[in-house]
Coordinates of C-alpha atoms in Angstrom, one line a residue:
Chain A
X1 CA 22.9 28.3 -34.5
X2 CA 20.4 25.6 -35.9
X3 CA 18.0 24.3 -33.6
X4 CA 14.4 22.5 -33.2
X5 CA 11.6 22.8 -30.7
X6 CA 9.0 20.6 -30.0
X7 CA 6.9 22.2 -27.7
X8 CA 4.8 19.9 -26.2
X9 CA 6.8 17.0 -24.6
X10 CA 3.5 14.9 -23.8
X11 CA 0.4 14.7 -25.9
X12 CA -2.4 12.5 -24.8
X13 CA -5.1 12.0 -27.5
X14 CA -8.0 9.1 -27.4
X15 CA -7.8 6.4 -29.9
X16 CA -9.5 7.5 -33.6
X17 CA -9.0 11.0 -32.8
X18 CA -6.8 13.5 -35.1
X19 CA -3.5 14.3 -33.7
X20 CA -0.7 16.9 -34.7
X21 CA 2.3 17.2 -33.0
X22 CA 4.5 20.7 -33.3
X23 CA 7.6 21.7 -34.6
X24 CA 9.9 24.6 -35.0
X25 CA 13.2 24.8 -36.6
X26 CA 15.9 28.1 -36.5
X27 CA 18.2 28.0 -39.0
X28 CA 19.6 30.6 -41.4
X29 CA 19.7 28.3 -44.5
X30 CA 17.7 25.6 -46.7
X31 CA 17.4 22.6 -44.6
X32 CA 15.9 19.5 -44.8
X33 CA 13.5 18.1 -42.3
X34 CA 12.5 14.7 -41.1
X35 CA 10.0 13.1 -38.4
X36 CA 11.1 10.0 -36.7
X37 CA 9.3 7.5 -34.3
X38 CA 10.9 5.5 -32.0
X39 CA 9.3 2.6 -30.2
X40 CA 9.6 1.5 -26.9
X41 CA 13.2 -0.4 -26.7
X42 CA 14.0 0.5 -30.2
X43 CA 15.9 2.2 -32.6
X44 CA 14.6 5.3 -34.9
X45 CA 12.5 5.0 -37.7
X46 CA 11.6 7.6 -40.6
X47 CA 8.2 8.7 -40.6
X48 CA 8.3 10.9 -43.7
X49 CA 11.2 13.5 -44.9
X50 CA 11.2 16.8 -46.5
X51 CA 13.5 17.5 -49.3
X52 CA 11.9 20.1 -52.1
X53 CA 8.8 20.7 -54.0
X54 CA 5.4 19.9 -52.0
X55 CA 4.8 21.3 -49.0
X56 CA 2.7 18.8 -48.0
X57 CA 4.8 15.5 -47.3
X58 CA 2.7 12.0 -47.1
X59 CA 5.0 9.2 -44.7
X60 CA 4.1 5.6 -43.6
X61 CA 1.5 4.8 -41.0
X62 CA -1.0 7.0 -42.2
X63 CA 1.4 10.6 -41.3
X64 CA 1.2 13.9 -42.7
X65 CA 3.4 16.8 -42.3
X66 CA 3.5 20.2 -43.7
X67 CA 6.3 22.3 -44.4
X68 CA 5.6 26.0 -43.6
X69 CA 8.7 28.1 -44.6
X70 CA 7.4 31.5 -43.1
X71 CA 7.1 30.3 -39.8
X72 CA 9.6 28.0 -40.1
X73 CA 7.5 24.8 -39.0
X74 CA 7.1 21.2 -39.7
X75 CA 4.1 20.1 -38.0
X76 CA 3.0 16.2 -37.6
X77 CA -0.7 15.2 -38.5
X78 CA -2.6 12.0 -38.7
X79 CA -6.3 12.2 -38.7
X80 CA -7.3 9.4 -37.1
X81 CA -4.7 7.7 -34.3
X82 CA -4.6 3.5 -33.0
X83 CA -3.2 2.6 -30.2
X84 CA 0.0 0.9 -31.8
X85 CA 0.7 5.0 -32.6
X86 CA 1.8 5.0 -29.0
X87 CA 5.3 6.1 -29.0
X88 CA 8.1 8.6 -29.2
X89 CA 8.8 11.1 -32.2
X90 CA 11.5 13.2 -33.1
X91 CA 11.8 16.2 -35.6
X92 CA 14.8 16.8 -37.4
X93 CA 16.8 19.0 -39.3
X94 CA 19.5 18.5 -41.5
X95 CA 21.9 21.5 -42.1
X96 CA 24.3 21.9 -44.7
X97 CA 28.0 22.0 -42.6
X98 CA 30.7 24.3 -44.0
X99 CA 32.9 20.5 -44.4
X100 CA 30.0 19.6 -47.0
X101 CA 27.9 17.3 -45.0
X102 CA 24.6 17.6 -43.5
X103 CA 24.4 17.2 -39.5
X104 CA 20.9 16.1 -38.4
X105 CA 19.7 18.4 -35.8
X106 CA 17.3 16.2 -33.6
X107 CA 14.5 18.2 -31.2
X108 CA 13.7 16.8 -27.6
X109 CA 11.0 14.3 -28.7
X110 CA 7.2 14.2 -28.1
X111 CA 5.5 11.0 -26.1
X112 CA 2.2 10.2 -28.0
X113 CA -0.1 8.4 -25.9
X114 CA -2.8 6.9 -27.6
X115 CA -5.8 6.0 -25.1
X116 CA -8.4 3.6 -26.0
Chain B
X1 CA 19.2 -6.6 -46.7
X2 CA 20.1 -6.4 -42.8
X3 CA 19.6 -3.2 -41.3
X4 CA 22.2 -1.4 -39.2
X5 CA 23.7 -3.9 -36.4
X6 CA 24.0 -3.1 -32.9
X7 CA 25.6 -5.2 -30.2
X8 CA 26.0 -5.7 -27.2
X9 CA 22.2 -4.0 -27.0
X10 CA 22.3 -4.5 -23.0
X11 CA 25.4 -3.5 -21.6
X12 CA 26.4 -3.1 -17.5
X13 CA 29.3 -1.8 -16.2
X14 CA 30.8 -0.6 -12.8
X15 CA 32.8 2.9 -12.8
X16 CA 35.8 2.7 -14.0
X17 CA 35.4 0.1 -16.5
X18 CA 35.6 0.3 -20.1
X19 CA 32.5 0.5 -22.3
X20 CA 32.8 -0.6 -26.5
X21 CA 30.2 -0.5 -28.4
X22 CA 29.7 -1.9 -31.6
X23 CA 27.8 -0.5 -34.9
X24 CA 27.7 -2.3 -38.2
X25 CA 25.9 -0.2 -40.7
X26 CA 24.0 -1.4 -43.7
X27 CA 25.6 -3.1 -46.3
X28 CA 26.8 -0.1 -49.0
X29 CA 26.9 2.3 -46.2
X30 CA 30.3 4.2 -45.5
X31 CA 28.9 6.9 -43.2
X32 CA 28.2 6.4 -39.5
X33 CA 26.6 8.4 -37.0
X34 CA 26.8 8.1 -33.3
X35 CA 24.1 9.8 -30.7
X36 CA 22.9 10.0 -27.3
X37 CA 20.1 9.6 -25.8
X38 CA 19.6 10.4 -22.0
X39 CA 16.4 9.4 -20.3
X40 CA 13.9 11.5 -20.9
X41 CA 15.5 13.9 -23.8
X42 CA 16.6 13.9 -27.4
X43 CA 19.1 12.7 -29.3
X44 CA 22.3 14.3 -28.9
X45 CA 25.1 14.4 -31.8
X46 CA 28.3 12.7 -31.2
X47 CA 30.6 11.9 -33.8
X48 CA 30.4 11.4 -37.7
X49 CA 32.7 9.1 -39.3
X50 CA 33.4 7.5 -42.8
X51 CA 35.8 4.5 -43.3
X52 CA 38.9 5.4 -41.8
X53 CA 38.4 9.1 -40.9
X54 CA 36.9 11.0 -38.3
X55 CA 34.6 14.2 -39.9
X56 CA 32.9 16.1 -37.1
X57 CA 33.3 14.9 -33.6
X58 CA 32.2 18.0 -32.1
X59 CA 29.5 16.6 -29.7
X60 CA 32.3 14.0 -28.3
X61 CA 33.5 14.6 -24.4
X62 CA 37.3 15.6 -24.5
X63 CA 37.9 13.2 -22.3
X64 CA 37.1 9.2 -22.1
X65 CA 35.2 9.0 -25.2
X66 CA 36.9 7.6 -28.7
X67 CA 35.6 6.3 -31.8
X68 CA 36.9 4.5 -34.7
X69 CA 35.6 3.4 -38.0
X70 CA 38.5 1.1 -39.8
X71 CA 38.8 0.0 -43.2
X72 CA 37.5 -3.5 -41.8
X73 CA 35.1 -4.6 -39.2
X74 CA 32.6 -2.2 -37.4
X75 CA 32.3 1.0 -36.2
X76 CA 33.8 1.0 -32.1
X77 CA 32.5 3.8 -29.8
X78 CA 34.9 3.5 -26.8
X79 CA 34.3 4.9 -23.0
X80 CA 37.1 4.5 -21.2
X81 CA 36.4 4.8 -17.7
X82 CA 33.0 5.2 -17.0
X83 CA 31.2 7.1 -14.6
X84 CA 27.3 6.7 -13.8
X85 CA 26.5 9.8 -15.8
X86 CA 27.8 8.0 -18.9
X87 CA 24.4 5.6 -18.4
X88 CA 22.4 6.2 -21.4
X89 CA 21.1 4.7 -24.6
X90 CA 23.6 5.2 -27.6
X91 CA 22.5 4.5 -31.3
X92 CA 24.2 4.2 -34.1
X93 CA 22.9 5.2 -37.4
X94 CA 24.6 5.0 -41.4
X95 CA 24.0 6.1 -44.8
X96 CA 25.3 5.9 -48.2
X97 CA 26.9 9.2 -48.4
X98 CA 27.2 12.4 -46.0
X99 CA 24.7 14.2 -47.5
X100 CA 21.1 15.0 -47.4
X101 CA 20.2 11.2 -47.3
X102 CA 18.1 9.5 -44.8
X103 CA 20.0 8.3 -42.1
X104 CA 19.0 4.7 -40.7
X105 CA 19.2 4.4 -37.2
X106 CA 20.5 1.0 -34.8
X107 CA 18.2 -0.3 -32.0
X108 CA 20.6 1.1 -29.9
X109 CA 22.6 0.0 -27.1
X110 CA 21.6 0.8 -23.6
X111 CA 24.7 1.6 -21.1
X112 CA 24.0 1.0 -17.8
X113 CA 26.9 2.3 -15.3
X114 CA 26.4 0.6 -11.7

């Protein structure tokens, strides 16, 4: 079965400082794989998505992630964090479903907490 | 172009009451998504539906939960007699086809069950 781990759940990083946040994925096929933020009281937003080609996948917000198929990881980076970074993000996977359509697998979430 | 519509995005009820839930996804979309999110954890698959038809609703509850998407009108997710356990923030999210595209997500609507 397809799943994602984020393993840290809190990461606390001062403001201007770099920042990556983990994750791992399981899954037995080609996937996809997306980072989300959510904000306090809000909905989801994508960060950035992998699809094909580059490895290295540039989102909004200054956000980085790199697609590592050997160890089967999608790790988070921004080099330099602000305060408004404070907030919730997911990593997902999207899996190809024997029906022909792609169920996002979503991992727990890590809380960013940017301190001034 | 509006994104994906929630409402109510506050909603109370006291056990035993029914919950609805409303999700309008963005214009062009046919594909919705419903999740779960308790406090403190992920986002947690419920049911995927296209207009009319119900595709994968393998992350549903066998009992109390329903969910519609008709030809007209939003997308309902139902709870029919809730219990307190049933408090929990539940978003909605569309896209234009159920493939590998971007799903955009709701601001959600938080259930609270008194």
């Amino acid at each position: 079965a397809q799943s994602v781990t984020q393993l840290d759940s809190q990461v606390p990083v001062f403001e201007e400082a770099p920042v990556e946040l983990r994750c791992n994925y399981s899954s037995s096929v080609s996937v996809y794989l997306f980072w989300y933020v959510q904000y306090p009281n809000q909905g989801l937003q994508l960060l950035l998505k992998y699809l094909s080609g580059s490895t290295l996948v540039k989102g909004i917000n200054g956000f980085e992630a790199e697609f590592n198929k050997s160890q089967t990881s999608f790790h988070l980076r921004k080099p330099s964090v602000h305060i408004s970074d404070t907030a919730e993000y997911f990593c997902a996977v999207s899996v190809s479903m024997k029906t022909s359509y792609d169920k996002v697998i979503f991992g727990p979430g890590t809380s960013l907490s940017v301190i001034p | 172009n509006a994104g994906v519509m929630q409402n109510p995005r506050h909603l109370v009820r006291r056990r035993g009451q029914e919950a609805r839930l409303r999700c309008s996804p963005m214009k062009g979309h046919s594909h919705v998504y419903w999740y779960r999110q308790l406090p403190e954890e992920g986002l947690k698959f419920m049911v995927y539906l296209q207009k009319e038809n119900i595709i994968d609703e393998s992350g549903m509850p066998k009992e109390r939960f329903s969910a519609e998407f008709p030809k007209e009108g939003p997308s309902i997710l139902r709870i029919q007699q809730v219990v307190r356990g049933d408090s929990a923030a539940y978003f909605c999210a569309s896209s234009p086809s159920g493939g590998r595209d971007t799903q955009y997500f709701g601001p959600g609507t938080r259930l609270t069950v008194l």
